[in-house]
PDB file of C-alpha atoms in Angstrom:
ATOM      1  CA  UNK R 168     119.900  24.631  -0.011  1.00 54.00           C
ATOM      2  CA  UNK R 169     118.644  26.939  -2.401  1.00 74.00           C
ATOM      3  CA  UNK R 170     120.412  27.494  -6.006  1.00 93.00           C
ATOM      4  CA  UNK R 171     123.943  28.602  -5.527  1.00 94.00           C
ATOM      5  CA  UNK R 172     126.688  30.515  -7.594  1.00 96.00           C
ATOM      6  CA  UNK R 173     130.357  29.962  -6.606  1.00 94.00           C
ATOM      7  CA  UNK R 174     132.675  32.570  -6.821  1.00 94.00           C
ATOM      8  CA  UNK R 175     136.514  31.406  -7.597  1.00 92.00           C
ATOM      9  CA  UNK R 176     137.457  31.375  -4.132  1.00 91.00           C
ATOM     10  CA  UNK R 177     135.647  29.225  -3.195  1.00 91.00           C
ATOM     11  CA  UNK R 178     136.073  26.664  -6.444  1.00 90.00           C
ATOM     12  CA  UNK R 179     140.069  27.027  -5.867  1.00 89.00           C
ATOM     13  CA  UNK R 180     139.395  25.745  -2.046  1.00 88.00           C
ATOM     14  CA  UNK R 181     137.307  22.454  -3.730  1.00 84.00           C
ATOM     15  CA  UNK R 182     140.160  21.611  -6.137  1.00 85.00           C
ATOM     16  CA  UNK R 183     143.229  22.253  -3.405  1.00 84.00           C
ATOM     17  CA  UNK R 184     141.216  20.009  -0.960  1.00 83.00           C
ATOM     18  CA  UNK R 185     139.934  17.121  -3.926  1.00 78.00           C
ATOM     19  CA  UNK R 186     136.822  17.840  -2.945  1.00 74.00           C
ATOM     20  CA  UNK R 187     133.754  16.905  -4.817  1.00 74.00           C
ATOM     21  CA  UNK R 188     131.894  17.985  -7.631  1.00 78.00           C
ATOM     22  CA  UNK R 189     130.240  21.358  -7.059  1.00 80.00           C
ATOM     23  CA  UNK R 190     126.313  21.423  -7.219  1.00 84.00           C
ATOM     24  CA  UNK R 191     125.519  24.646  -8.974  1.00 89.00           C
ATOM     25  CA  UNK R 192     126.631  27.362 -10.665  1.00 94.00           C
ATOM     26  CA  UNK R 193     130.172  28.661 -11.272  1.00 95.00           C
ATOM     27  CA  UNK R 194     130.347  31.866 -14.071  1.00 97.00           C
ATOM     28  CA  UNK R 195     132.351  31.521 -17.127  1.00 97.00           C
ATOM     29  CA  UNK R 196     134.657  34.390 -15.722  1.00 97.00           C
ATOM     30  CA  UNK R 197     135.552  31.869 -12.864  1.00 95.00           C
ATOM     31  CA  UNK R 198     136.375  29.759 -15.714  1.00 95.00           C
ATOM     32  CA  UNK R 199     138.221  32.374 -16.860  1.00 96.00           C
ATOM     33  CA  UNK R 200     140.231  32.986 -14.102  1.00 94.00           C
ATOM     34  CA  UNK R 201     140.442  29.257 -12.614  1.00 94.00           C
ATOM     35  CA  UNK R 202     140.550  26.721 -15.308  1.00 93.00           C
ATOM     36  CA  UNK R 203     140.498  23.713 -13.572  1.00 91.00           C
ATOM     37  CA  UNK R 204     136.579  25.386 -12.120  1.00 90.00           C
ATOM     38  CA  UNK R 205     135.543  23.554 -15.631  1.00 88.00           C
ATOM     39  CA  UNK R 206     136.126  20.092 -13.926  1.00 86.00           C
ATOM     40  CA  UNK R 207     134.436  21.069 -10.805  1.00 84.00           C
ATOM     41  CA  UNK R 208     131.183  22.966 -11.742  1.00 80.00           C
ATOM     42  CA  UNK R 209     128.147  21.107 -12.660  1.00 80.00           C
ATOM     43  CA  UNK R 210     126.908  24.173 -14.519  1.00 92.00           C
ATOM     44  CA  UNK R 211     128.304  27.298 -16.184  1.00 95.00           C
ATOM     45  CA  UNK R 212     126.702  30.373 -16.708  1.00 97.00           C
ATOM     46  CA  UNK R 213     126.877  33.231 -18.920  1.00 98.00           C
ATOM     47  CA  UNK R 214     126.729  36.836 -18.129  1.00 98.00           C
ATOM     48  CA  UNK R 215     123.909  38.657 -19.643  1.00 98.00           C
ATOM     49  CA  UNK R 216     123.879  42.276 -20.836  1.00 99.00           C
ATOM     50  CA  UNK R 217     121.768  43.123 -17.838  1.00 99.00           C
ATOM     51  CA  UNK R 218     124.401  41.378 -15.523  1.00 99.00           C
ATOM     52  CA  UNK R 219     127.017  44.402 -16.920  1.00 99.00           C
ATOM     53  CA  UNK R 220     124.555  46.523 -16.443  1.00 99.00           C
ATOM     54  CA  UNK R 221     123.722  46.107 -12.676  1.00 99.00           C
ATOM     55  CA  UNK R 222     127.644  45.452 -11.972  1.00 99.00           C
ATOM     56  CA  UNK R 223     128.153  48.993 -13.386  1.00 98.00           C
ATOM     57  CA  UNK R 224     125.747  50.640 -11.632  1.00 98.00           C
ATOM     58  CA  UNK R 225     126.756  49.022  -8.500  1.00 98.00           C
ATOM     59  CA  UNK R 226     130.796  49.919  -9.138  1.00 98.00           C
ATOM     60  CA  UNK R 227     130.021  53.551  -9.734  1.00 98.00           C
ATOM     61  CA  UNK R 228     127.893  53.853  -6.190  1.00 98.00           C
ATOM     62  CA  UNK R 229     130.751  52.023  -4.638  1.00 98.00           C
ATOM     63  CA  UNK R 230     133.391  53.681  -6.396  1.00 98.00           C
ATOM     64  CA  UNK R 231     131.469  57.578  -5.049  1.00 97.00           C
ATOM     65  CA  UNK R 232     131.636  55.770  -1.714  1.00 96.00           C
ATOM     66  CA  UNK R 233     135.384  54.760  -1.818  1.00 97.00           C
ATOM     67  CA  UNK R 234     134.704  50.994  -1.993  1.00 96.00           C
ATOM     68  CA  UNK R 235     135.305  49.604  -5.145  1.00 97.00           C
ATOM     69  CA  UNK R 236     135.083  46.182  -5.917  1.00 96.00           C
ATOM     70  CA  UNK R 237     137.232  44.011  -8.296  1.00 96.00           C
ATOM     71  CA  UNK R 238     135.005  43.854 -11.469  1.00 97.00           C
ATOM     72  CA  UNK R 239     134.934  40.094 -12.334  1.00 97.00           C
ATOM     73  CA  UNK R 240     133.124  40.079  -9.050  1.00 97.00           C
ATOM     74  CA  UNK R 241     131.159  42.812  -9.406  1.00 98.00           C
ATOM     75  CA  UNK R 242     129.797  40.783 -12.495  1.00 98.00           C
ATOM     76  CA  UNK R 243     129.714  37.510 -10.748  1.00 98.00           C
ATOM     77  CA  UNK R 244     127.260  38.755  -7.841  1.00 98.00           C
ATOM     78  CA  UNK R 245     125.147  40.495 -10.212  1.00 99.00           C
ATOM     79  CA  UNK R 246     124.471  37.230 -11.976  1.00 99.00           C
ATOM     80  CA  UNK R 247     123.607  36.043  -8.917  1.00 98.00           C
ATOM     81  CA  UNK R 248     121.149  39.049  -8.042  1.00 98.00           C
ATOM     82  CA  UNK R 249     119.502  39.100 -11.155  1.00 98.00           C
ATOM     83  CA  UNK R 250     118.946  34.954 -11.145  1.00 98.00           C
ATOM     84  CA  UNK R 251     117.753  35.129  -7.209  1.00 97.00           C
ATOM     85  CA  UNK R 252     120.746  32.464  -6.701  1.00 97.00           C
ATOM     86  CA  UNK R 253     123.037  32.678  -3.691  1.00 96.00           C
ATOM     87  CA  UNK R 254     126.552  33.682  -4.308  1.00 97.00           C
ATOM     88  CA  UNK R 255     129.012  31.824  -1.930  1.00 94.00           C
ATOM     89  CA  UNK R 256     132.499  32.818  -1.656  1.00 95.00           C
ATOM     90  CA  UNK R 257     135.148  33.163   1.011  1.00 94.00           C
ATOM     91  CA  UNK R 258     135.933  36.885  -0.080  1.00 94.00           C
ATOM     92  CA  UNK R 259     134.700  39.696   2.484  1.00 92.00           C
ATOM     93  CA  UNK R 260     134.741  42.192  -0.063  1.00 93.00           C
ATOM     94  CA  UNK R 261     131.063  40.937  -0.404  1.00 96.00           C
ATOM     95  CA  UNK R 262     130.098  42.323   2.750  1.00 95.00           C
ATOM     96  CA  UNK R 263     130.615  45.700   1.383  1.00 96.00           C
ATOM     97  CA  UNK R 264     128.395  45.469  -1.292  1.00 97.00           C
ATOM     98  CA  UNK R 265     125.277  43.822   0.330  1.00 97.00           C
ATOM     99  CA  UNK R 266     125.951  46.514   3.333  1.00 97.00           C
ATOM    100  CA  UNK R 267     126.391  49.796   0.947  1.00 96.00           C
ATOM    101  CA  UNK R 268     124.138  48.866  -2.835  1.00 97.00           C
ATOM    102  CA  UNK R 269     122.874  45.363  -2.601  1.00 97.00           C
ATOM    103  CA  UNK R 270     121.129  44.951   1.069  1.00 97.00           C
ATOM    104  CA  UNK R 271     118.812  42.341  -0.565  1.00 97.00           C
ATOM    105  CA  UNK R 272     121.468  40.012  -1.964  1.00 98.00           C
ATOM    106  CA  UNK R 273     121.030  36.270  -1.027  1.00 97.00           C
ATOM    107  CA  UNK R 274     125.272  35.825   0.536  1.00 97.00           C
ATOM    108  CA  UNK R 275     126.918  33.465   2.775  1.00 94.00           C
ATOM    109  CA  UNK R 276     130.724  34.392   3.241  1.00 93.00           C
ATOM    110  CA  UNK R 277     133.016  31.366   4.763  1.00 61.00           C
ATOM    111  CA  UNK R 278     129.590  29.609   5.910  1.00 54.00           C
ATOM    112  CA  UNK R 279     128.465  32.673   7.801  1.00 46.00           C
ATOM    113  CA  UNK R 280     124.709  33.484   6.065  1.00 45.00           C
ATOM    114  CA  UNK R 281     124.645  37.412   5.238  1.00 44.00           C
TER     115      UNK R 281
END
């Protein structure tokens, strides 16, 4: 599998079921959220400016459109985006923004490849 980011969803899932270590990315703002996503990721990563920058860009288009998505992951898929990693989550909310401002966004949502 290519290089993955994990959104919290999908990190709370591994630590309710003891599962193992995650390989790949989580973002500091699952951190954030989900403290016990320090134990599980093998690697954190930092938003950069340019991350804010896409997230806002895609949260006013979706905002215009009616759609908005919760900002933490708004941020977390643009550090995907902007890193070519794949974001995997359980969160459908996703679907929306590959279908209406990201079409090009490497997603898989509950194991289903977007």
């Amino acid at each position: 599998m290519e290089e993955a980011i994990y959104d919290t969803s999908v990190v709370i899932e591994a630590v309710a079921k003891n599962r193992q270590k995650i390989q790949g990315y989580v973002s500091i703002l699952t951190v954030v959220e989900y403290p016990p996503a320090l134990s599980y990721a093998s690697k954190v990563l930092y938003p950069e400016k340019r991350d804010y920058h896409l997230a806002i860009r895609w949260q006013a288009l979706l905002r215009r459109r009616g759609n908005p998505i919760p900002a933490v992951d708004l941020i977390i898929a643009a550090q995907a985006y902007n890193r070519d990693l794949t974001l995997i989550t359980h969160d459908k909310h996703f679907e929306i923004l590959k279908k209406e401002v990201a079409p090009d966004i490497k997603l898989i949502i509950e194991g289903k490849e977007q």
